[in-house]
């Protein structure tokens, strides 16, 4: 199957003076995998209020090359680095948990980090969430709310779990993913608002999903263009 090709349309950019810059040959890797039972696949949208939100994987101070730095006009910082051992440990455990019906929804924390992933999970069903950054599994040297919200450390997943399956979910990860960090960092809400509590206990973000979605949709044409 022909599963790629669109990236060739965006292989140029502009420098600070507006001059076109051609991008040299770029390695493109595609992967496909069979899904034996599509009924067990989970989507990224929140399924309802009152469910627990767990982060799988550790956040490091890795804002280098991030979407946040691009939007803020910043440069520098550490670029994301993969820890293969903990990554495969967490992915295998999550896959097994999904097969057991322990996960309602899941979303990777990639471009835009935790803030963007949580917002995108709330857009479709219009369920909000409460997040506590102090509970995020992280490098203990991180004292910045913006780092926890927007770092793009790889191999992290935000998963939604129903209250009645929380105990089974935690027992499963305790046995199956000994090298992967798993922490409860919040819960879903009926109120369509993304609210985040920072490291000092104060509210650092509280925005209606409607306004976040409008900003998200408006940004897409600018990014594509």
PDB file of N, CA and C in Angstrom, residues 7-109:
ATOM      1  N   UNK A   7       4.515  14.514   2.672  1.00  0.00           N
ATOM      2  CA  UNK A   7       5.580  15.345   3.237  1.00  0.00           C
ATOM      3  C   UNK A   7       6.392  16.061   2.157  1.00  0.00           C
ATOM      4  N   UNK A   8       6.379  15.539   0.940  1.00  0.00           N
ATOM      5  CA  UNK A   8       7.144  16.178  -0.133  1.00  0.00           C
ATOM      6  C   UNK A   8       6.601  17.560  -0.466  1.00  0.00           C
ATOM      7  N   UNK A   9       5.373  17.855  -0.026  1.00  0.00           N
ATOM      8  CA  UNK A   9       4.765  19.152  -0.325  1.00  0.00           C
ATOM      9  C   UNK A   9       5.278  20.247   0.602  1.00  0.00           C
ATOM     10  N   UNK A  10       5.968  19.861   1.684  1.00  0.00           N
ATOM     11  CA  UNK A  10       6.359  20.847   2.684  1.00  0.00           C
ATOM     12  C   UNK A  10       7.869  20.865   2.906  1.00  0.00           C
ATOM     13  N   UNK A  11       8.640  20.455   1.911  1.00  0.00           N
ATOM     14  CA  UNK A  11      10.080  20.368   2.101  1.00  0.00           C
ATOM     15  C   UNK A  11      10.814  21.673   1.823  1.00  0.00           C
ATOM     16  N   UNK A  12      10.264  22.757   2.278  1.00  0.00           N
ATOM     17  CA  UNK A  12      10.998  24.008   2.232  1.00  0.00           C
ATOM     18  C   UNK A  12      10.454  24.928   3.318  1.00  0.00           C
ATOM     19  N   UNK A  13      11.275  25.876   3.698  1.00  0.00           N
ATOM     20  CA  UNK A  13      10.880  26.841   4.721  1.00  0.00           C
ATOM     21  C   UNK A  13      11.493  28.187   4.356  1.00  0.00           C
ATOM     22  N   UNK A  14      11.371  29.144   5.256  1.00  0.00           N
ATOM     23  CA  UNK A  14      11.928  30.482   4.999  1.00  0.00           C
ATOM     24  C   UNK A  14      12.830  30.881   6.149  1.00  0.00           C
ATOM     25  N   UNK A  15      13.877  31.631   5.840  1.00  0.00           N
ATOM     26  CA  UNK A  15      14.750  32.117   6.906  1.00  0.00           C
ATOM     27  C   UNK A  15      14.187  33.407   7.472  1.00  0.00           C
ATOM     28  N   UNK A  16      14.940  34.047   8.352  1.00  0.00           N
ATOM     29  CA  UNK A  16      14.456  35.258   9.016  1.00  0.00           C
ATOM     30  C   UNK A  16      14.192  36.405   8.048  1.00  0.00           C
ATOM     31  N   UNK A  17      14.834  36.375   6.886  1.00  0.00           N
ATOM     32  CA  UNK A  17      14.653  37.444   5.895  1.00  0.00           C
ATOM     33  C   UNK A  17      13.600  37.090   4.853  1.00  0.00           C
ATOM     34  N   UNK A  18      12.951  35.930   5.018  1.00  0.00           N
ATOM     35  CA  UNK A  18      11.917  35.533   4.082  1.00  0.00           C
ATOM     36  C   UNK A  18      12.414  34.774   2.872  1.00  0.00           C
ATOM     37  N   UNK A  19      13.713  34.441   2.851  1.00  0.00           N
ATOM     38  CA  UNK A  19      14.281  33.713   1.718  1.00  0.00           C
ATOM     39  C   UNK A  19      13.911  32.238   1.806  1.00  0.00           C
ATOM     40  N   UNK A  20      13.515  31.655   0.657  1.00  0.00           N
ATOM     41  CA  UNK A  20      13.154  30.236   0.624  1.00  0.00           C
ATOM     42  C   UNK A  20      14.383  29.373   0.877  1.00  0.00           C
ATOM     43  N   UNK A  21      14.196  28.357   1.721  1.00  0.00           N
ATOM     44  CA  UNK A  21      15.265  27.418   2.040  1.00  0.00           C
ATOM     45  C   UNK A  21      14.797  26.014   1.684  1.00  0.00           C
ATOM     46  N   UNK A  22      15.483  25.386   0.764  1.00  0.00           N
ATOM     47  CA  UNK A  22      15.144  24.005   0.409  1.00  0.00           C
ATOM     48  C   UNK A  22      15.686  23.067   1.486  1.00  0.00           C
ATOM     49  N   UNK A  23      14.887  22.101   1.861  1.00  0.00           N
ATOM     50  CA  UNK A  23      15.300  21.133   2.868  1.00  0.00           C
ATOM     51  C   UNK A  23      15.969  19.951   2.171  1.00  0.00           C
ATOM     52  N   UNK A  24      17.132  19.534   2.631  1.00  0.00           N
ATOM     53  CA  UNK A  24      17.820  18.405   1.983  1.00  0.00           C
ATOM     54  C   UNK A  24      17.051  17.102   2.178  1.00  0.00           C
ATOM     55  N   UNK A  25      17.503  16.062   1.504  1.00  0.00           N
ATOM     56  CA  UNK A  25      16.848  14.761   1.598  1.00  0.00           C
ATOM     57  C   UNK A  25      16.572  14.366   3.042  1.00  0.00           C
ATOM     58  N   UNK A  26      15.360  13.937   3.305  1.00  0.00           N
ATOM     59  CA  UNK A  26      14.932  13.638   4.670  1.00  0.00           C
ATOM     60  C   UNK A  26      14.470  12.190   4.766  1.00  0.00           C
ATOM     61  N   UNK A  27      14.925  11.499   5.796  1.00  0.00           N
ATOM     62  CA  UNK A  27      14.502  10.122   6.023  1.00  0.00           C
ATOM     63  C   UNK A  27      13.051  10.102   6.493  1.00  0.00           C
ATOM     64  N   UNK A  28      12.213   9.334   5.828  1.00  0.00           N
ATOM     65  CA  UNK A  28      10.806   9.189   6.203  1.00  0.00           C
ATOM     66  C   UNK A  28      10.547   7.724   6.536  1.00  0.00           C
ATOM     67  N   UNK A  29      10.125   7.463   7.754  1.00  0.00           N
ATOM     68  CA  UNK A  29       9.858   6.090   8.191  1.00  0.00           C
ATOM     69  C   UNK A  29       8.363   5.918   8.421  1.00  0.00           C
ATOM     70  N   UNK A  30       7.777   4.932   7.813  1.00  0.00           N
ATOM     71  CA  UNK A  30       6.367   4.623   8.004  1.00  0.00           C
ATOM     72  C   UNK A  30       6.242   3.232   8.613  1.00  0.00           C
ATOM     73  N   UNK A  31       5.213   3.040   9.411  1.00  0.00           N
ATOM     74  CA  UNK A  31       5.013   1.738  10.037  1.00  0.00           C
ATOM     75  C   UNK A  31       3.536   1.383   9.999  1.00  0.00           C
ATOM     76  N   UNK A  32       3.250   0.123   9.766  1.00  0.00           N
ATOM     77  CA  UNK A  32       1.872  -0.360   9.798  1.00  0.00           C
ATOM     78  C   UNK A  32       1.840  -1.605  10.678  1.00  0.00           C
ATOM     79  N   UNK A  33       0.686  -1.875  11.250  1.00  0.00           N
ATOM     80  CA  UNK A  33       0.554  -3.052  12.107  1.00  0.00           C
ATOM     81  C   UNK A  33      -0.891  -3.546  12.049  1.00  0.00           C
ATOM     82  N   UNK A  34      -1.086  -4.843  12.120  1.00  0.00           N
ATOM     83  CA  UNK A  34      -2.450  -5.382  12.105  1.00  0.00           C
ATOM     84  C   UNK A  34      -3.164  -5.116  13.423  1.00  0.00           C
ATOM     85  N   UNK A  35      -4.467  -4.908  13.363  1.00  0.00           N
ATOM     86  CA  UNK A  35      -5.307  -4.769  14.553  1.00  0.00           C
ATOM     87  C   UNK A  35      -6.271  -5.961  14.547  1.00  0.00           C
ATOM     88  N   UNK A  36      -5.983  -7.011  15.321  1.00  0.00           N
ATOM     89  CA  UNK A  36      -6.794  -8.236  15.275  1.00  0.00           C
ATOM     90  C   UNK A  36      -8.270  -8.013  15.589  1.00  0.00           C
ATOM     91  N   UNK A  37      -8.563  -7.083  16.507  1.00  0.00           N
ATOM     92  CA  UNK A  37      -9.950  -6.841  16.894  1.00  0.00           C
ATOM     93  C   UNK A  37     -10.163  -5.335  17.032  1.00  0.00           C
ATOM     94  N   UNK A  38     -10.750  -4.717  16.007  1.00  0.00           N
ATOM     95  CA  UNK A  38     -10.963  -3.275  16.016  1.00  0.00           C
ATOM     96  C   UNK A  38     -11.854  -2.794  17.140  1.00  0.00           C
ATOM     97  N   UNK A  39     -12.659  -3.690  17.708  1.00  0.00           N
ATOM     98  CA  UNK A  39     -13.550  -3.303  18.804  1.00  0.00           C
ATOM     99  C   UNK A  39     -12.779  -2.967  20.076  1.00  0.00           C
ATOM    100  N   UNK A  40     -11.541  -3.415  20.143  1.00  0.00           N
ATOM    101  CA  UNK A  40     -10.729  -3.143  21.334  1.00  0.00           C
ATOM    102  C   UNK A  40      -9.876  -1.882  21.189  1.00  0.00           C
ATOM    103  N   UNK A  41      -9.868  -1.299  20.002  1.00  0.00           N
ATOM    104  CA  UNK A  41      -9.088  -0.077  19.792  1.00  0.00           C
ATOM    105  C   UNK A  41      -9.723   1.087  20.545  1.00  0.00           C
ATOM    106  N   UNK A  42      -8.896   1.951  21.113  1.00  0.00           N
ATOM    107  CA  UNK A  42      -9.420   3.119  21.823  1.00  0.00           C
ATOM    108  C   UNK A  42      -9.123   4.380  21.016  1.00  0.00           C
ATOM    109  N   UNK A  43     -10.012   5.348  21.107  1.00  0.00           N
ATOM    110  CA  UNK A  43      -9.810   6.635  20.463  1.00  0.00           C
ATOM    111  C   UNK A  43      -9.278   7.623  21.490  1.00  0.00           C
ATOM    112  N   UNK A  44      -8.955   8.837  21.042  1.00  0.00           N
ATOM    113  CA  UNK A  44      -8.324   9.781  21.960  1.00  0.00           C
ATOM    114  C   UNK A  44      -9.322  10.648  22.725  1.00  0.00           C
ATOM    115  N   UNK A  45     -10.607  10.660  22.343  1.00  0.00           N
ATOM    116  CA  UNK A  45     -11.558  11.574  22.974  1.00  0.00           C
ATOM    117  C   UNK A  45     -12.015  11.078  24.343  1.00  0.00           C
ATOM    118  N   UNK A  46     -12.123  12.017  25.303  1.00  0.00           N
ATOM    119  CA  UNK A  46     -12.636  11.687  26.633  1.00  0.00           C
ATOM    120  C   UNK A  46     -14.020  11.065  26.499  1.00  0.00           C
ATOM    121  N   UNK A  47     -14.289  10.030  27.306  1.00  0.00           N
ATOM    122  CA  UNK A  47     -15.547   9.300  27.201  1.00  0.00           C
ATOM    123  C   UNK A  47     -16.612   9.754  28.197  1.00  0.00           C
ATOM    124  N   UNK A  48     -16.237  10.545  29.186  1.00  0.00           N
ATOM    125  CA  UNK A  48     -17.234  11.008  30.132  1.00  0.00           C
ATOM    126  C   UNK A  48     -16.592  11.657  31.338  1.00  0.00           C
ATOM    127  N   UNK A  49     -17.414  12.282  32.209  1.00  0.00           N
ATOM    128  CA  UNK A  49     -16.872  12.960  33.391  1.00  0.00           C
ATOM    129  C   UNK A  49     -16.579  11.988  34.537  1.00  0.00           C
ATOM    130  N   UNK A  50     -15.714  12.408  35.443  1.00  0.00           N
ATOM    131  CA  UNK A  50     -15.430  11.629  36.647  1.00  0.00           C
ATOM    132  C   UNK A  50     -14.457  10.491  36.460  1.00  0.00           C
ATOM    133  N   UNK A  51     -13.795  10.421  35.300  1.00  0.00           N
ATOM    134  CA  UNK A  51     -12.816   9.361  35.061  1.00  0.00           C
ATOM    135  C   UNK A  51     -11.410   9.852  35.408  1.00  0.00           C
ATOM    136  N   UNK A  52     -10.565   8.928  35.835  1.00  0.00           N
ATOM    137  CA  UNK A  52      -9.195   9.262  36.218  1.00  0.00           C
ATOM    138  C   UNK A  52      -8.322   9.439  34.987  1.00  0.00           C
ATOM    139  N   UNK A  53      -7.337  10.327  35.097  1.00  0.00           N
ATOM    140  CA  UNK A  53      -6.369  10.549  34.026  1.00  0.00           C
ATOM    141  C   UNK A  53      -4.980  10.171  34.534  1.00  0.00           C
ATOM    142  N   UNK A  54      -4.327   9.264  33.823  1.00  0.00           N
ATOM    143  CA  UNK A  54      -3.000   8.793  34.194  1.00  0.00           C
ATOM    144  C   UNK A  54      -1.985   9.156  33.127  1.00  0.00           C
ATOM    145  N   UNK A  55      -0.828   9.610  33.579  1.00  0.00           N
ATOM    146  CA  UNK A  55       0.272   9.827  32.656  1.00  0.00           C
ATOM    147  C   UNK A  55       1.214   8.636  32.738  1.00  0.00           C
ATOM    148  N   UNK A  56       1.540   8.094  31.576  1.00  0.00           N
ATOM    149  CA  UNK A  56       2.487   7.002  31.465  1.00  0.00           C
ATOM    150  C   UNK A  56       3.749   7.569  30.835  1.00  0.00           C
ATOM    151  N   UNK A  57       4.869   7.485  31.535  1.00  0.00           N
ATOM    152  CA  UNK A  57       6.120   8.050  31.031  1.00  0.00           C
ATOM    153  C   UNK A  57       6.527   9.295  31.793  1.00  0.00           C
ATOM    154  N   UNK A  58       7.811   9.593  31.781  1.00  0.00           N
ATOM    155  CA  UNK A  58       8.365  10.704  32.560  1.00  0.00           C
ATOM    156  C   UNK A  58       8.610  11.936  31.708  1.00  0.00           C
ATOM    157  N   UNK A  59       8.303  13.105  32.298  1.00  0.00           N
ATOM    158  CA  UNK A  59       8.563  14.380  31.640  1.00  0.00           C
ATOM    159  C   UNK A  59       9.945  14.887  32.041  1.00  0.00           C
ATOM    160  N   UNK A  60      10.736  15.248  31.040  1.00  0.00           N
ATOM    161  CA  UNK A  60      12.042  15.860  31.280  1.00  0.00           C
ATOM    162  C   UNK A  60      12.038  17.289  30.738  1.00  0.00           C
ATOM    163  N   UNK A  61      13.061  18.054  31.068  1.00  0.00           N
ATOM    164  CA  UNK A  61      13.158  19.437  30.603  1.00  0.00           C
ATOM    165  C   UNK A  61      13.643  19.419  29.161  1.00  0.00           C
ATOM    166  N   UNK A  62      12.708  19.185  28.234  1.00  0.00           N
ATOM    167  CA  UNK A  62      13.050  18.995  26.832  1.00  0.00           C
ATOM    168  C   UNK A  62      12.155  19.856  25.940  1.00  0.00           C
ATOM    169  N   UNK A  63      12.419  21.151  25.965  1.00  0.00           N
ATOM    170  CA  UNK A  63      11.668  22.102  25.152  1.00  0.00           C
ATOM    171  C   UNK A  63      12.393  22.469  23.868  1.00  0.00           C
ATOM    172  N   UNK A  64      13.602  21.976  23.687  1.00  0.00           N
ATOM    173  CA  UNK A  64      14.367  22.291  22.479  1.00  0.00           C
ATOM    174  C   UNK A  64      13.649  21.811  21.222  1.00  0.00           C
ATOM    175  N   UNK A  65      13.424  22.710  20.270  1.00  0.00           N
ATOM    176  CA  UNK A  65      12.731  22.355  19.033  1.00  0.00           C
ATOM    177  C   UNK A  65      11.244  22.148  19.191  1.00  0.00           C
ATOM    178  N   UNK A  66      10.680  22.539  20.309  1.00  0.00           N
ATOM    179  CA  UNK A  66       9.267  22.275  20.593  1.00  0.00           C
ATOM    180  C   UNK A  66       8.336  23.258  19.884  1.00  0.00           C
ATOM    181  N   UNK A  67       7.074  22.873  19.800  1.00  0.00           N
ATOM    182  CA  UNK A  67       6.051  23.758  19.259  1.00  0.00           C
ATOM    183  C   UNK A  67       5.944  25.009  20.123  1.00  0.00           C
ATOM    184  N   UNK A  68       6.068  24.841  21.430  1.00  0.00           N
ATOM    185  CA  UNK A  68       5.975  25.977  22.361  1.00  0.00           C
ATOM    186  C   UNK A  68       7.066  27.009  22.050  1.00  0.00           C
ATOM    187  N   UNK A  69       8.287  26.553  21.837  1.00  0.00           N
ATOM    188  CA  UNK A  69       9.363  27.491  21.522  1.00  0.00           C
ATOM    189  C   UNK A  69       9.120  28.167  20.180  1.00  0.00           C
ATOM    190  N   UNK A  70       8.575  27.421  19.220  1.00  0.00           N
ATOM    191  CA  UNK A  70       8.299  28.018  17.911  1.00  0.00           C
ATOM    192  C   UNK A  70       7.250  29.119  18.032  1.00  0.00           C
ATOM    193  N   UNK A  71       6.190  28.854  18.776  1.00  0.00           N
ATOM    194  CA  UNK A  71       5.133  29.851  18.958  1.00  0.00           C
ATOM    195  C   UNK A  71       5.646  31.070  19.715  1.00  0.00           C
ATOM    196  N   UNK A  72       6.511  30.827  20.729  1.00  0.00           N
ATOM    197  CA  UNK A  72       7.024  31.916  21.560  1.00  0.00           C
ATOM    198  C   UNK A  72       8.235  32.610  20.948  1.00  0.00           C
ATOM    199  N   UNK A  73       8.715  32.108  19.817  1.00  0.00           N
ATOM    200  CA  UNK A  73       9.874  32.718  19.177  1.00  0.00           C
ATOM    201  C   UNK A  73      11.167  32.482  19.925  1.00  0.00           C
ATOM    202  N   UNK A  74      11.274  31.356  20.602  1.00  0.00           N
ATOM    203  CA  UNK A  74      12.472  31.035  21.380  1.00  0.00           C
ATOM    204  C   UNK A  74      13.323  29.975  20.678  1.00  0.00           C
ATOM    205  N   UNK A  75      14.561  29.862  21.142  1.00  0.00           N
ATOM    206  CA  UNK A  75      15.471  28.850  20.617  1.00  0.00           C
ATOM    207  C   UNK A  75      16.267  28.266  21.779  1.00  0.00           C
ATOM    208  N   UNK A  76      16.966  27.169  21.511  1.00  0.00           N
ATOM    209  CA  UNK A  76      17.788  26.561  22.550  1.00  0.00           C
ATOM    210  C   UNK A  76      17.026  25.538  23.372  1.00  0.00           C
ATOM    211  N   UNK A  77      17.678  25.032  24.396  1.00  0.00           N
ATOM    212  CA  UNK A  77      17.068  24.025  25.258  1.00  0.00           C
ATOM    213  C   UNK A  77      17.428  22.615  24.809  1.00  0.00           C
ATOM    214  N   UNK A  78      17.171  21.669  25.666  1.00  0.00           N
ATOM    215  CA  UNK A  78      17.458  20.268  25.361  1.00  0.00           C
ATOM    216  C   UNK A  78      16.404  19.701  24.419  1.00  0.00           C
ATOM    217  N   UNK A  79      16.854  18.970  23.415  1.00  0.00           N
ATOM    218  CA  UNK A  79      15.911  18.301  22.522  1.00  0.00           C
ATOM    219  C   UNK A  79      15.503  16.969  23.148  1.00  0.00           C
ATOM    220  N   UNK A  80      14.310  16.454  22.813  1.00  0.00           N
ATOM    221  CA  UNK A  80      13.826  15.199  23.405  1.00  0.00           C
ATOM    222  C   UNK A  80      14.746  14.015  23.087  1.00  0.00           C
ATOM    223  N   UNK A  81      14.927  13.159  24.088  1.00  0.00           N
ATOM    224  CA  UNK A  81      15.731  11.951  23.938  1.00  0.00           C
ATOM    225  C   UNK A  81      14.900  10.746  24.375  1.00  0.00           C
ATOM    226  N   UNK A  82      14.991   9.679  23.606  1.00  0.00           N
ATOM    227  CA  UNK A  82      14.220   8.467  23.889  1.00  0.00           C
ATOM    228  C   UNK A  82      14.980   7.551  24.836  1.00  0.00           C
ATOM    229  N   UNK A  83      14.255   7.009  25.819  1.00  0.00           N
ATOM    230  CA  UNK A  83      14.791   5.952  26.682  1.00  0.00           C
ATOM    231  C   UNK A  83      14.138   4.649  26.218  1.00  0.00           C
ATOM    232  N   UNK A  84      14.832   3.866  25.386  1.00  0.00           N
ATOM    233  CA  UNK A  84      14.201   2.683  24.781  1.00  0.00           C
ATOM    234  C   UNK A  84      13.628   1.689  25.791  1.00  0.00           C
ATOM    235  N   UNK A  85      14.326   1.456  26.891  1.00  0.00           N
ATOM    236  CA  UNK A  85      13.881   0.444  27.860  1.00  0.00           C
ATOM    237  C   UNK A  85      12.545   0.807  28.477  1.00  0.00           C
ATOM    238  N   UNK A  86      12.429   2.038  29.008  1.00  0.00           N
ATOM    239  CA  UNK A  86      11.181   2.438  29.651  1.00  0.00           C
ATOM    240  C   UNK A  86      10.076   2.644  28.622  1.00  0.00           C
ATOM    241  N   UNK A  87      10.443   3.056  27.403  1.00  0.00           N
ATOM    242  CA  UNK A  87       9.445   3.286  26.352  1.00  0.00           C
ATOM    243  C   UNK A  87       8.746   1.985  25.979  1.00  0.00           C
ATOM    244  N   UNK A  88       9.515   0.959  25.655  1.00  0.00           N
ATOM    245  CA  UNK A  88       8.904  -0.305  25.242  1.00  0.00           C
ATOM    246  C   UNK A  88       8.167  -0.948  26.404  1.00  0.00           C
ATOM    247  N   UNK A  89       8.662  -0.759  27.616  1.00  0.00           N
ATOM    248  CA  UNK A  89       7.998  -1.284  28.812  1.00  0.00           C
ATOM    249  C   UNK A  89       6.609  -0.664  28.951  1.00  0.00           C
ATOM    250  N   UNK A  90       6.543   0.671  28.831  1.00  0.00           N
ATOM    251  CA  UNK A  90       5.268   1.363  28.966  1.00  0.00           C
ATOM    252  C   UNK A  90       4.306   1.049  27.841  1.00  0.00           C
ATOM    253  N   UNK A  91       4.812   0.980  26.601  1.00  0.00           N
ATOM    254  CA  UNK A  91       3.945   0.708  25.458  1.00  0.00           C
ATOM    255  C   UNK A  91       3.346  -0.694  25.521  1.00  0.00           C
ATOM    256  N   UNK A  92       4.166  -1.670  25.888  1.00  0.00           N
ATOM    257  CA  UNK A  92       3.657  -3.042  25.979  1.00  0.00           C
ATOM    258  C   UNK A  92       2.603  -3.163  27.076  1.00  0.00           C
ATOM    259  N   UNK A  93       2.849  -2.509  28.211  1.00  0.00           N
ATOM    260  CA  UNK A  93       1.893  -2.567  29.318  1.00  0.00           C
ATOM    261  C   UNK A  93       0.589  -1.872  28.938  1.00  0.00           C
ATOM    262  N   UNK A  94       0.684  -0.738  28.244  1.00  0.00           N
ATOM    263  CA  UNK A  94      -0.518  -0.023  27.823  1.00  0.00           C
ATOM    264  C   UNK A  94      -1.308  -0.864  26.818  1.00  0.00           C
ATOM    265  N   UNK A  95      -0.616  -1.482  25.879  1.00  0.00           N
ATOM    266  CA  UNK A  95      -1.292  -2.323  24.884  1.00  0.00           C
ATOM    267  C   UNK A  95      -2.051  -3.455  25.574  1.00  0.00           C
ATOM    268  N   UNK A  96      -1.420  -4.070  26.555  1.00  0.00           N
ATOM    269  CA  UNK A  96      -2.081  -5.155  27.286  1.00  0.00           C
ATOM    270  C   UNK A  96      -3.274  -4.641  28.080  1.00  0.00           C
ATOM    271  N   UNK A  97      -3.131  -3.434  28.661  1.00  0.00           N
ATOM    272  CA  UNK A  97      -4.237  -2.848  29.424  1.00  0.00           C
ATOM    273  C   UNK A  97      -5.423  -2.549  28.517  1.00  0.00           C
ATOM    274  N   UNK A  98      -5.148  -2.061  27.306  1.00  0.00           N
ATOM    275  CA  UNK A  98      -6.215  -1.785  26.342  1.00  0.00           C
ATOM    276  C   UNK A  98      -6.917  -3.083  25.962  1.00  0.00           C
ATOM    277  N   UNK A  99      -6.151  -4.143  25.725  1.00  0.00           N
ATOM    278  CA  UNK A  99      -6.745  -5.437  25.373  1.00  0.00           C
ATOM    279  C   UNK A  99      -7.624  -5.989  26.494  1.00  0.00           C
ATOM    280  N   UNK A 100      -7.299  -5.613  27.714  1.00  0.00           N
ATOM    281  CA  UNK A 100      -8.097  -6.072  28.866  1.00  0.00           C
ATOM    282  C   UNK A 100      -9.297  -5.160  29.140  1.00  0.00           C
ATOM    283  N   UNK A 101      -9.451  -4.105  28.360  1.00  0.00           N
ATOM    284  CA  UNK A 101     -10.582  -3.202  28.541  1.00  0.00           C
ATOM    285  C   UNK A 101     -10.424  -2.252  29.705  1.00  0.00           C
ATOM    286  N   UNK A 102      -9.179  -1.941  30.092  1.00  0.00           N
ATOM    287  CA  UNK A 102      -8.937  -1.094  31.258  1.00  0.00           C
ATOM    288  C   UNK A 102      -8.779   0.382  30.909  1.00  0.00           C
ATOM    289  N   UNK A 103      -8.740   0.708  29.603  1.00  0.00           N
ATOM    290  CA  UNK A 103      -8.477   2.079  29.172  1.00  0.00           C
ATOM    291  C   UNK A 103      -9.627   2.585  28.307  1.00  0.00           C
ATOM    292  N   UNK A 104     -10.139   3.751  28.637  1.00  0.00           N
ATOM    293  CA  UNK A 104     -11.245   4.345  27.879  1.00  0.00           C
ATOM    294  C   UNK A 104     -10.754   5.166  26.689  1.00  0.00           C
ATOM    295  N   UNK A 105      -9.692   5.910  26.891  1.00  0.00           N
ATOM    296  CA  UNK A 105      -9.115   6.714  25.810  1.00  0.00           C
ATOM    297  C   UNK A 105      -7.640   6.909  26.094  1.00  0.00           C
ATOM    298  N   UNK A 106      -6.896   7.265  25.055  1.00  0.00           N
ATOM    299  CA  UNK A 106      -5.458   7.497  25.217  1.00  0.00           C
ATOM    300  C   UNK A 106      -4.952   8.409  24.120  1.00  0.00           C
ATOM    301  N   UNK A 107      -3.947   9.207  24.462  1.00  0.00           N
ATOM    302  CA  UNK A 107      -3.372  10.148  23.489  1.00  0.00           C
ATOM    303  C   UNK A 107      -1.888  10.297  23.802  1.00  0.00           C
ATOM    304  N   UNK A 108      -1.059  10.271  22.757  1.00  0.00           N
ATOM    305  CA  UNK A 108       0.370  10.481  22.962  1.00  0.00           C
ATOM    306  C   UNK A 108       0.649  11.943  23.270  1.00  0.00           C
ATOM    307  N   UNK A 109       1.681  12.184  24.074  1.00  0.00           N
ATOM    308  CA  UNK A 109       2.117  13.543  24.378  1.00  0.00           C
ATOM    309  C   UNK A 109       3.311  13.838  23.479  1.00  0.00           C
TER     310      UNK A 109
END
